[in-house]
PDB file of C-alpha atoms in Angstrom:
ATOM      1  CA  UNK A  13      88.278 114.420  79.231  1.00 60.00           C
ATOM      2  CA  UNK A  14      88.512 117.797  81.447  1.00 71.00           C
ATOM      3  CA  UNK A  15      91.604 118.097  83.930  1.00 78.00           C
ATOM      4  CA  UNK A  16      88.778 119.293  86.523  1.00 77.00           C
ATOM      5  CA  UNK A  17      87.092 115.253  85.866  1.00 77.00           C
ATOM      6  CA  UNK A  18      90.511 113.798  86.348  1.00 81.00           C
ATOM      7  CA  UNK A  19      90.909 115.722  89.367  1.00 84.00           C
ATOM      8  CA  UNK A  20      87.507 114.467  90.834  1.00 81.00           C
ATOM      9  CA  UNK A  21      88.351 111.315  90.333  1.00 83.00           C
ATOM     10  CA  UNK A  22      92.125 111.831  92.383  1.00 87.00           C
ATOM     11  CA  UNK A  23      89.919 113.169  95.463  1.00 85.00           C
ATOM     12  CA  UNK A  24      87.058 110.275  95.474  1.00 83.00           C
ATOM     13  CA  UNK A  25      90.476 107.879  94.919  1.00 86.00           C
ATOM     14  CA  UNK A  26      92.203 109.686  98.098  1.00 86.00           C
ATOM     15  CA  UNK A  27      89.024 109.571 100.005  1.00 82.00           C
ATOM     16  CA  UNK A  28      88.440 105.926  98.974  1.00 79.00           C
ATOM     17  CA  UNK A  29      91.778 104.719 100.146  1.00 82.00           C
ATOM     18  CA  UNK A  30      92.162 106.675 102.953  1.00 78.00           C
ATOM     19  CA  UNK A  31      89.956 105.430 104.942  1.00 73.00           C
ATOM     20  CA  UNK A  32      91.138 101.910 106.517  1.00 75.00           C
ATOM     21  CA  UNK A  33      89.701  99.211 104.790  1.00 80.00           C
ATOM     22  CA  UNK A  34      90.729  95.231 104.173  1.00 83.00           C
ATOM     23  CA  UNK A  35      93.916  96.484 101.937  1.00 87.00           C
ATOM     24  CA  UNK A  36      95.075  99.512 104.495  1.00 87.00           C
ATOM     25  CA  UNK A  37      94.732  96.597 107.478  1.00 85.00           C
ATOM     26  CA  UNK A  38      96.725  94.106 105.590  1.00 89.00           C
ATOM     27  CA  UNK A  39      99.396  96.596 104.785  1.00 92.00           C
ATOM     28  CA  UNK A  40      99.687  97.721 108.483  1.00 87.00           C
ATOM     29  CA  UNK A  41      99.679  93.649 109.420  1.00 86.00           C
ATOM     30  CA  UNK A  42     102.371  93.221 107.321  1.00 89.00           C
ATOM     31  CA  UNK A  43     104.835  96.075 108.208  1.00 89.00           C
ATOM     32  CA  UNK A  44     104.060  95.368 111.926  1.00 84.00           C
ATOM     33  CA  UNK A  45     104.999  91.482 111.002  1.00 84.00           C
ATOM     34  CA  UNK A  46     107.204  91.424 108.334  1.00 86.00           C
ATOM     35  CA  UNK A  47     109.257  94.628 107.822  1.00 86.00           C
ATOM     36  CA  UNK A  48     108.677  98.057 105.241  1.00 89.00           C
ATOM     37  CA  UNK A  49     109.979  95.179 102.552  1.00 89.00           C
ATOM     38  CA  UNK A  50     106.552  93.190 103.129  1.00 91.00           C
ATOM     39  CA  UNK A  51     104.294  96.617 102.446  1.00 92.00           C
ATOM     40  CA  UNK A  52     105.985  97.135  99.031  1.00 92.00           C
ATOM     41  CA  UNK A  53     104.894  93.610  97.848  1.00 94.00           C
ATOM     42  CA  UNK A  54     101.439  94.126  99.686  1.00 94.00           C
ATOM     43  CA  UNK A  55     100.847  97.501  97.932  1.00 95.00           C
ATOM     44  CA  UNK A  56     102.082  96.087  94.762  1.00 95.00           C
ATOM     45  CA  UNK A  57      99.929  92.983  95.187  1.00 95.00           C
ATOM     46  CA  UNK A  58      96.550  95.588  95.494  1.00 94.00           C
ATOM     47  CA  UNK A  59      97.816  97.672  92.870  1.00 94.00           C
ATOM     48  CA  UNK A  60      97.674  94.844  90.280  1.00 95.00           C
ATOM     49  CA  UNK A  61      94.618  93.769  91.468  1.00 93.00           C
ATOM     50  CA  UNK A  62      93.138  97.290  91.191  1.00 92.00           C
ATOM     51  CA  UNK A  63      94.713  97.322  87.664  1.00 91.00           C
ATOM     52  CA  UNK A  64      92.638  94.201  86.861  1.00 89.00           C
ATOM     53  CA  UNK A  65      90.037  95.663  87.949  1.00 87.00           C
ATOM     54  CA  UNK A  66      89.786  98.924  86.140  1.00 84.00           C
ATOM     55  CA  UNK A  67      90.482  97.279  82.708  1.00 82.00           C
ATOM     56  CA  UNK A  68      87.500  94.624  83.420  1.00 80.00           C
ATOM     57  CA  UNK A  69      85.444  97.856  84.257  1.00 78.00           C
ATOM     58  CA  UNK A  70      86.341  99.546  81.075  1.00 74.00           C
ATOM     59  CA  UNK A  71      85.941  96.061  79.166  1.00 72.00           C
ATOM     60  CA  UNK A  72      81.974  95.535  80.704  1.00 69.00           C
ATOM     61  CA  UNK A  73      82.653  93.676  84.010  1.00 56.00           C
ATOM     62  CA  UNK A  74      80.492  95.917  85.760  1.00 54.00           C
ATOM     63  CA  UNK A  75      77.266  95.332  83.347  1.00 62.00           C
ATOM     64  CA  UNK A  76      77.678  91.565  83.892  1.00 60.00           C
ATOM     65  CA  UNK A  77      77.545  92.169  87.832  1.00 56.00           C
ATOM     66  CA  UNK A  78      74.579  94.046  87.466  1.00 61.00           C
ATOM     67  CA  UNK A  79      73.176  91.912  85.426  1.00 66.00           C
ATOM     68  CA  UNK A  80      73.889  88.699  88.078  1.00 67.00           C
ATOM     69  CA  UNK A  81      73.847  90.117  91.713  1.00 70.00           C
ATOM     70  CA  UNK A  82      74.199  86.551  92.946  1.00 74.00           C
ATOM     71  CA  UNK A  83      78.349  86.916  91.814  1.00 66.00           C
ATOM     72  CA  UNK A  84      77.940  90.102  93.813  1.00 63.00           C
ATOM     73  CA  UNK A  85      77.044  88.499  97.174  1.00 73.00           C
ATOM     74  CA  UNK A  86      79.324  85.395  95.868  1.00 73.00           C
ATOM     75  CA  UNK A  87      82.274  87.981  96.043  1.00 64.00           C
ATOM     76  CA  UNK A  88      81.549  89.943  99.056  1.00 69.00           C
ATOM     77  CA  UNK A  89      81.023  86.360 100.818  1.00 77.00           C
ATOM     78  CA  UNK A  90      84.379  85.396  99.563  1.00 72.00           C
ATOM     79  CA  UNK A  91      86.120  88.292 100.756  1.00 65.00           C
ATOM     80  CA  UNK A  92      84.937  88.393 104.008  1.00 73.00           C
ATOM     81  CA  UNK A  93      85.735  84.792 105.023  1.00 79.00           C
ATOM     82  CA  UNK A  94      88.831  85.556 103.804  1.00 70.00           C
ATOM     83  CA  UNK A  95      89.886  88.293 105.735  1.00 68.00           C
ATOM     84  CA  UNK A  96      88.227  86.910 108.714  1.00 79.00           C
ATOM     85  CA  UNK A  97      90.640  83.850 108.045  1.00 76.00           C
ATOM     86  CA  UNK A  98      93.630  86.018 108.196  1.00 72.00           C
ATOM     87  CA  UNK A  99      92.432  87.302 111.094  1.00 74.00           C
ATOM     88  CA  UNK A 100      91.650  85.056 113.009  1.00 82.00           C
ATOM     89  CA  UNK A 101      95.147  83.511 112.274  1.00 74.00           C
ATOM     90  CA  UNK A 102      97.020  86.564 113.293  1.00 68.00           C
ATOM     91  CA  UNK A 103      95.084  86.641 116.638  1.00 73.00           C
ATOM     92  CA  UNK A 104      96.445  83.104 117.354  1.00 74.00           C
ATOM     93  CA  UNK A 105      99.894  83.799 116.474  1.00 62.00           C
ATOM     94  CA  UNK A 106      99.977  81.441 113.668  1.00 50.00           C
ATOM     95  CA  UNK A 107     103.113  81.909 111.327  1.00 44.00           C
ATOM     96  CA  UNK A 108     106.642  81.496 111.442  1.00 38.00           C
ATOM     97  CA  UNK A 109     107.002  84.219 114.622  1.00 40.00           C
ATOM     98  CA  UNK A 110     104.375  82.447 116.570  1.00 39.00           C
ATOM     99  CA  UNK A 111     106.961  80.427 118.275  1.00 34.00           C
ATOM    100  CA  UNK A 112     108.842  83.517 119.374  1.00 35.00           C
ATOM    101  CA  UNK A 113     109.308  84.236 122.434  1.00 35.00           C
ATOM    102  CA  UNK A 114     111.638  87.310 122.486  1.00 38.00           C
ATOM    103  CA  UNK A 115     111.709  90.333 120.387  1.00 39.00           C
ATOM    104  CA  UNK A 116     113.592  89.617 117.081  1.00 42.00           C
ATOM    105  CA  UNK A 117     114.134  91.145 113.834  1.00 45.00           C
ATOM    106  CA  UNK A 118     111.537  90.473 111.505  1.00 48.00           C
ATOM    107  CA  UNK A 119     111.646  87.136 110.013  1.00 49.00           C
ATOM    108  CA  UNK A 120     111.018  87.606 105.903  1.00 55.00           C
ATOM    109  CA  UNK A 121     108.908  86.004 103.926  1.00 61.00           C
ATOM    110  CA  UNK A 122     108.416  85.174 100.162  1.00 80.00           C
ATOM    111  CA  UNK A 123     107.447  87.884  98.559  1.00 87.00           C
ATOM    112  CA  UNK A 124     105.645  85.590  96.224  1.00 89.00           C
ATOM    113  CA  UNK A 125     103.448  85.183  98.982  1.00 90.00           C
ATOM    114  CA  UNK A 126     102.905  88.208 100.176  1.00 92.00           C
ATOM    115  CA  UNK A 127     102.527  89.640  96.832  1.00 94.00           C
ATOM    116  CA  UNK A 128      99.511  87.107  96.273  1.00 93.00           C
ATOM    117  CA  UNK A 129      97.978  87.919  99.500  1.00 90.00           C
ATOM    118  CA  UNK A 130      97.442  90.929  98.700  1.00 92.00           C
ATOM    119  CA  UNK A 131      96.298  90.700  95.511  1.00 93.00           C
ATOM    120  CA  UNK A 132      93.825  88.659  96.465  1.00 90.00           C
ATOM    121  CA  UNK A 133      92.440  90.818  99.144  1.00 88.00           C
ATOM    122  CA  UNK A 134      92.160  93.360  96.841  1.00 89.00           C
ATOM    123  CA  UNK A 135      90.155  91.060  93.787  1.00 86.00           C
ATOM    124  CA  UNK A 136      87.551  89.700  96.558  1.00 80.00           C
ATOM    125  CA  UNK A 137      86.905  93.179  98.099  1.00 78.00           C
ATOM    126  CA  UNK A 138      83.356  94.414  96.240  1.00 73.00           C
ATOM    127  CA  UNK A 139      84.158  98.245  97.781  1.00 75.00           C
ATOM    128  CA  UNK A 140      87.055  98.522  95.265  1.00 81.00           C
ATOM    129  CA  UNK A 141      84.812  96.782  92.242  1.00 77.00           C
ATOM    130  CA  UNK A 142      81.948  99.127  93.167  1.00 75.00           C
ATOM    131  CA  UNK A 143      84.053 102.266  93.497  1.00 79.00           C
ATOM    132  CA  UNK A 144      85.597 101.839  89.761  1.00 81.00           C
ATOM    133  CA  UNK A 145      82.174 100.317  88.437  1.00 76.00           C
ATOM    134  CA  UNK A 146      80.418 103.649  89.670  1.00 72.00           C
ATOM    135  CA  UNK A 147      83.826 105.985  88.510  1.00 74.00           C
ATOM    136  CA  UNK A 148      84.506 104.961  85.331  1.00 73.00           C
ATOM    137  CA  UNK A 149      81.298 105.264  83.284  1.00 68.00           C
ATOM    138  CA  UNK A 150      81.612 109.326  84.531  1.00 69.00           C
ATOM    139  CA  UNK A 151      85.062 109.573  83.285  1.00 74.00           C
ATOM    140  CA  UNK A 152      85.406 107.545  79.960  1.00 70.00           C
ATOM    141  CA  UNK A 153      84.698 109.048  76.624  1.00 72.00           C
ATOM    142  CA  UNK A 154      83.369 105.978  74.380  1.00 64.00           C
ATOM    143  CA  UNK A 155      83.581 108.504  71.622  1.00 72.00           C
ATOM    144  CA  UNK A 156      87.729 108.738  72.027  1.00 77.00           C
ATOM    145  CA  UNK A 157      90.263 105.634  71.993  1.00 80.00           C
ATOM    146  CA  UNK A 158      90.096 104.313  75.210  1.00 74.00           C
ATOM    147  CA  UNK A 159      93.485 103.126  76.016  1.00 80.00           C
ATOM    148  CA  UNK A 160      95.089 106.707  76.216  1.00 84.00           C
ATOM    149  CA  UNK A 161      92.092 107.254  79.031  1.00 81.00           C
ATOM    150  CA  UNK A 162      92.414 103.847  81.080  1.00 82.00           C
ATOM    151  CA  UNK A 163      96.537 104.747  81.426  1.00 86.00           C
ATOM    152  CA  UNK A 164      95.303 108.043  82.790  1.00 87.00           C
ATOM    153  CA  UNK A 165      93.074 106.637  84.952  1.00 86.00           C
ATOM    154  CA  UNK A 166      95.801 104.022  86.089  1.00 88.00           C
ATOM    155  CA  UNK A 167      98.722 106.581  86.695  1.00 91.00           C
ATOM    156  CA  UNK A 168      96.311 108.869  89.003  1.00 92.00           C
ATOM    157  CA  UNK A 169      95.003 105.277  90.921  1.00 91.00           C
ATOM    158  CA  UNK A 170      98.318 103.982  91.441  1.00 93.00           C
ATOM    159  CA  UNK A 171      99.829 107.683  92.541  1.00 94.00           C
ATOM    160  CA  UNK A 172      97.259 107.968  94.751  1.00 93.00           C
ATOM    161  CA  UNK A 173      97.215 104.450  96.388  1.00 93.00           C
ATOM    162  CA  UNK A 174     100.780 104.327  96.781  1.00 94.00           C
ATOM    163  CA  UNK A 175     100.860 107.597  99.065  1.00 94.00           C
ATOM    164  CA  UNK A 176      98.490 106.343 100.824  1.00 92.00           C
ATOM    165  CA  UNK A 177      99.118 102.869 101.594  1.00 94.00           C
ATOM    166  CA  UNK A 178     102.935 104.153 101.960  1.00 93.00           C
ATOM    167  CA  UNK A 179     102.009 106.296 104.542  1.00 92.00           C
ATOM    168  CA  UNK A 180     100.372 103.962 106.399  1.00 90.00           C
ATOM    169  CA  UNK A 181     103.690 101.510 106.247  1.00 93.00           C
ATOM    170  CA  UNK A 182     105.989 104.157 107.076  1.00 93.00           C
ATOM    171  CA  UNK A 183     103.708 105.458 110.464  1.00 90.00           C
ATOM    172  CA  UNK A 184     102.995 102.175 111.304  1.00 88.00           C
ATOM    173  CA  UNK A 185     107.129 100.713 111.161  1.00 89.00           C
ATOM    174  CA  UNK A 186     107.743 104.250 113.439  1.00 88.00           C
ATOM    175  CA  UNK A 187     105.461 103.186 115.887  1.00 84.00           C
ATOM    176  CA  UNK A 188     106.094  99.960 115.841  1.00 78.00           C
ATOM    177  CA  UNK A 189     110.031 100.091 116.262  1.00 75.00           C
ATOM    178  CA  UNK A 190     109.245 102.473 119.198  1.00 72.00           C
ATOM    179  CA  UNK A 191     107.728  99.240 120.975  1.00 63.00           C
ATOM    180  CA  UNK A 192     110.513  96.963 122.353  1.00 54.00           C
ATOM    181  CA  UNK A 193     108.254  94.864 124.850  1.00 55.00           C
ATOM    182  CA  UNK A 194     107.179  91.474 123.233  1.00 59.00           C
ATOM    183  CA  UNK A 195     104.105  91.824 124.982  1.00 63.00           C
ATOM    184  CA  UNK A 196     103.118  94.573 123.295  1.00 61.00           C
ATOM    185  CA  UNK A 197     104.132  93.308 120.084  1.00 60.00           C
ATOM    186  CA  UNK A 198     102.102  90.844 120.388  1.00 67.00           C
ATOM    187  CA  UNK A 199      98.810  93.121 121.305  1.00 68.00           C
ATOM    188  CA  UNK A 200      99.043  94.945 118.284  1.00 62.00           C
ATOM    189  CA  UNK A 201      99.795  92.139 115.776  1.00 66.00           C
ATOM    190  CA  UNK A 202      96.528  90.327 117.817  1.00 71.00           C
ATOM    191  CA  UNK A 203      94.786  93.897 117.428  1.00 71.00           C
ATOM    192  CA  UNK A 204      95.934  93.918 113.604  1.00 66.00           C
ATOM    193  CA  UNK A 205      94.049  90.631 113.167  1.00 70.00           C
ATOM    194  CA  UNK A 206      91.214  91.463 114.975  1.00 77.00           C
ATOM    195  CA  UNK A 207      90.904  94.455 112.578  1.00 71.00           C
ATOM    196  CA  UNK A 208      91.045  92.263 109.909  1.00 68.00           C
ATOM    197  CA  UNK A 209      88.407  90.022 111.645  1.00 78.00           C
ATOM    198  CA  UNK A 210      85.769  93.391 112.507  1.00 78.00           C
ATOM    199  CA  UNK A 211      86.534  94.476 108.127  1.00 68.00           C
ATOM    200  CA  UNK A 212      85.831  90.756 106.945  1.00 71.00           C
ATOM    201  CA  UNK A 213      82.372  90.829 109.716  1.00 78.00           C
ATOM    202  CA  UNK A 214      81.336  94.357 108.079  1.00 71.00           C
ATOM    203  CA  UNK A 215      81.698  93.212 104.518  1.00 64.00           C
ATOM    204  CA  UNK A 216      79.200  89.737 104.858  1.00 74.00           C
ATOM    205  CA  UNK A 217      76.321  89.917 102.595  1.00 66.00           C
ATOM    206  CA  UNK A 218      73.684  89.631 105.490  1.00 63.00           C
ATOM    207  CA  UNK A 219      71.225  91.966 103.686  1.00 58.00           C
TER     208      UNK A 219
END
């Protein structure tokens, strides 16, 4: 395996992750709700999940997907109504700081929970599945053990995430402890969700 193939796969990973998606919206929902302590366990939650995911690659997940496009549509259905869910619930204000009514510090919660959340965000979005299902074929050498190559592949994926989604958390707690009205707390946790909502509508299997 070349450096110059590992390298193309730490640009289409940046490129992949950079742009907002169901896991970039749920970490800025959870900074924005929770606190910077609630984006660790969110990006730790969608690392595991990616981790999962890259081994089942690697292992022949992706030939059995191909092979039944009906779990395909199963998964993308899944995901969506999930993330509209969240949505949906953010926009009403459901949660332990719907029944503020003043700006307060940011009421935590178990990271058990959040941790889960976002793991299973992550497992139910097919963009992730597809994007290792169409990398890893091009970077793994069947002819050379593959467990040196899928820690690579791992170390670059989770450096690369967790810049990312860490950037995102650290902008996003700036801006947000900039904004001491409650009213406009409230917009952009509402405008969070309906994020949320718009990713879960773009990701329905309606084709």
């Amino acid at each position: 395996m070349t450096t110059a193939t590992w390298l193309a796969f730490s640009i289409a990973t940046l490129a992949a992750t950079g742009s907002p998606g169901p896991n970039a919206m749920l970490v800025v929902r959870n900074t924005v709700r929770h606190g910077l302590y609630a984006a660790l366990f969110t990006v730790s939650g969608n690392l595991c999940s990616r981790f999962v995911m890259a081994s089942g690659v690697m292992l022949g997940l992706s030939a059995l997907l191909n092979a039944s496009p009906w779990l395909v549509i199963g998964l993308r259905l899944a995901g969506a109504l999930y993330l509209i869910w969240l949505g949906i619930r953010a926009m009403r204000g459901q949660g332990p700081q719907a029944a503020v009514t003043h700006v307060t510090p940011h009421v935590r919660q178990p990271c058990l929970r959040i941790f889960l959340e976002a793991a299973t965000v992550s497992l139910v979005n097919p963009n992730t599945l597809g994007f290792f299902a169409a990398a890893v074929p091009q970077l793994v050498d069947l002819h050379t053990p593959i467990l040196p190559q899928l820690a690579t592949l791992i170390a670059i994926d989770t450096t690369v995430v967790l810049t990312v989604m860490s950037t995102y958390a650290f902008v996003t707690h700036a801006v947000h402890r900039r904004i001491t009205s409650h009213s406009r707390l409230m917009m952009i946790r509402r405008g969070g969700g309906a994020a949320l909502v718009i990713v879960g509508l773009t990701m329905l299997p309606l084709r």
